[in-house]
Coordinates of C-alpha atoms in Angstrom, one line a residue:
M1 CA 0.0 0.0 0.0
I2 CA 1.3 3.4 -0.9
I3 CA 0.7 6.3 1.5
P4 CA 0.6 10.0 0.5
L5 CA 3.8 12.0 0.2
L6 CA 5.5 13.4 3.3
S7 CA 6.1 17.0 4.4
L8 CA 9.2 18.8 3.1
A9 CA 10.9 18.6 6.5
Q10 CA 10.3 14.8 6.7
D11 CA 11.5 14.4 3.1
T12 CA 14.6 16.4 3.8
E13 CA 15.6 14.2 6.8
I14 CA 14.8 10.9 5.0
I15 CA 16.7 12.0 1.8
G16 CA 19.7 13.0 4.0
I17 CA 19.8 9.5 5.5
A18 CA 19.5 7.9 2.1
R19 CA 22.3 10.1 0.6
K20 CA 24.6 9.0 3.4
V21 CA 23.9 5.4 2.5
Y22 CA 24.2 5.9 -1.2
Q23 CA 27.5 7.9 -0.8
Q24 CA 29.4 5.0 0.7
P25 CA 32.6 4.2 -1.1
Q26 CA 31.4 0.9 -2.6
F27 CA 28.7 2.8 -4.6
Q28 CA 30.9 5.7 -5.7
E29 CA 31.0 4.6 -9.4
M30 CA 27.2 4.3 -9.5
Y31 CA 26.4 7.5 -7.6
R32 CA 23.9 9.8 -9.4
D33 CA 22.2 12.7 -7.6
Y34 CA 21.5 15.5 -10.0
I35 CA 17.7 14.9 -10.1
E36 CA 15.7 15.5 -6.9
P37 CA 15.2 12.2 -5.1
K38 CA 11.6 11.0 -4.5
V39 CA 10.3 9.7 -1.2
K40 CA 7.4 7.3 -0.8
L41 CA 6.0 5.8 2.4
N42 CA 4.9 2.1 2.2
K43 CA 3.6 -0.5 4.5
A44 CA 4.9 -4.1 4.7
L45 CA 2.3 -6.6 3.7
P46 CA 1.1 -9.2 6.1
L47 CA 2.7 -12.5 5.5
P48 CA 1.7 -16.1 6.3
P49 CA 3.3 -17.4 9.6
N50 CA 5.6 -19.9 7.8
R51 CA 7.0 -17.2 5.5
K52 CA 7.6 -14.9 8.5
T53 CA 9.5 -17.6 10.3
E54 CA 11.6 -18.3 7.2
I55 CA 12.6 -14.7 6.8
K56 CA 13.4 -14.2 10.5
N57 CA 15.5 -17.4 10.6
D58 CA 17.6 -16.4 7.5
P59 CA 20.4 -14.0 8.7
T60 CA 21.1 -12.9 5.1
N61 CA 17.5 -11.8 4.4
L62 CA 17.4 -8.0 4.3
W63 CA 13.7 -8.0 5.3
K64 CA 14.3 -9.9 8.6
E65 CA 13.0 -6.9 10.7
T66 CA 9.7 -6.8 8.9
E67 CA 6.5 -6.9 10.8
D68 CA 3.0 -6.8 9.4
N69 CA 2.1 -3.3 8.3
R70 CA 5.4 -1.8 9.5
E71 CA 6.0 1.4 7.6
Y72 CA 9.1 2.2 5.6
Y73 CA 10.3 4.9 3.2
I74 CA 11.6 4.3 -0.3
V75 CA 14.0 7.0 -1.5
T76 CA 14.5 6.8 -5.2
F77 CA 17.4 8.5 -7.0
P78 CA 16.2 9.0 -10.5
I79 CA 18.3 8.9 -13.7
N80 CA 18.1 10.5 -17.0
P81 CA 18.2 7.6 -19.5
D82 CA 19.5 9.9 -22.2
I83 CA 22.6 10.6 -20.1
D84 CA 23.0 7.6 -17.8
T85 CA 23.4 4.4 -19.8
G86 CA 24.0 1.0 -18.4
F87 CA 21.2 1.1 -15.9
T88 CA 18.7 -1.8 -16.1
M89 CA 16.2 0.0 -13.8
N90 CA 14.8 3.6 -14.2
Y91 CA 16.7 4.7 -11.1
A92 CA 20.3 4.9 -9.9
A93 CA 19.4 3.6 -6.5
Q94 CA 16.6 3.1 -4.1
V95 CA 17.2 3.2 -0.3
Y96 CA 14.7 1.6 2.0
I97 CA 14.4 3.1 5.5
W98 CA 12.2 2.0 8.4
K99 CA 9.9 4.8 9.5
D100 CA 9.9 4.0 13.2
N101 CA 13.6 4.1 13.8
K102 CA 14.9 5.7 10.6
K103 CA 17.3 2.8 10.0
P104 CA 18.2 2.0 6.4
F105 CA 17.9 -1.7 5.6
I106 CA 18.3 -2.1 1.9
I107 CA 19.9 -0.3 -1.0
F108 CA 18.9 -1.4 -4.5
L109 CA 21.2 -0.4 -7.3
G110 CA 19.7 0.5 -10.7
Q111 CA 22.6 -1.0 -12.7
N112 CA 21.7 -4.5 -11.7
G113 CA 18.5 -4.3 -9.6
M114 CA 20.3 -6.1 -6.8
G115 CA 19.6 -5.3 -3.2
Y116 CA 22.4 -5.0 -0.6
P117 CA 22.6 -4.3 3.1
P118 CA 23.5 -0.7 3.6
N119 CA 26.3 -1.3 6.2
W120 CA 25.5 2.1 7.7
V121 CA 25.7 3.3 11.2
Q122 CA 23.6 6.3 12.3
Q123 CA 25.7 9.2 13.4

């Protein structure tokens, strides 16, 4: 479920967190931030009990902190496909951030659509 856009102050804070994640050295070659990032607020869908257990028991699953209806932000860093070639997605990166604790938990890269843990410590 997609929830309406946030206030400018909320957007600014969430985009700031996402930028810190995306500016990590391992993403340097893929970094694009010349179009204003977009922020959406989503809710995690309820899952069957067996699927929840499977996710929580897998230490490599990036969704292991998911709870039914837990809200999270998706910050999308758009690209210009006329300038930025080599991207398989229509974005440079998407950073997923939990709403309740503002902790980033996934970064998807637009070059390959793969998700990675952000390896980020809040400062």
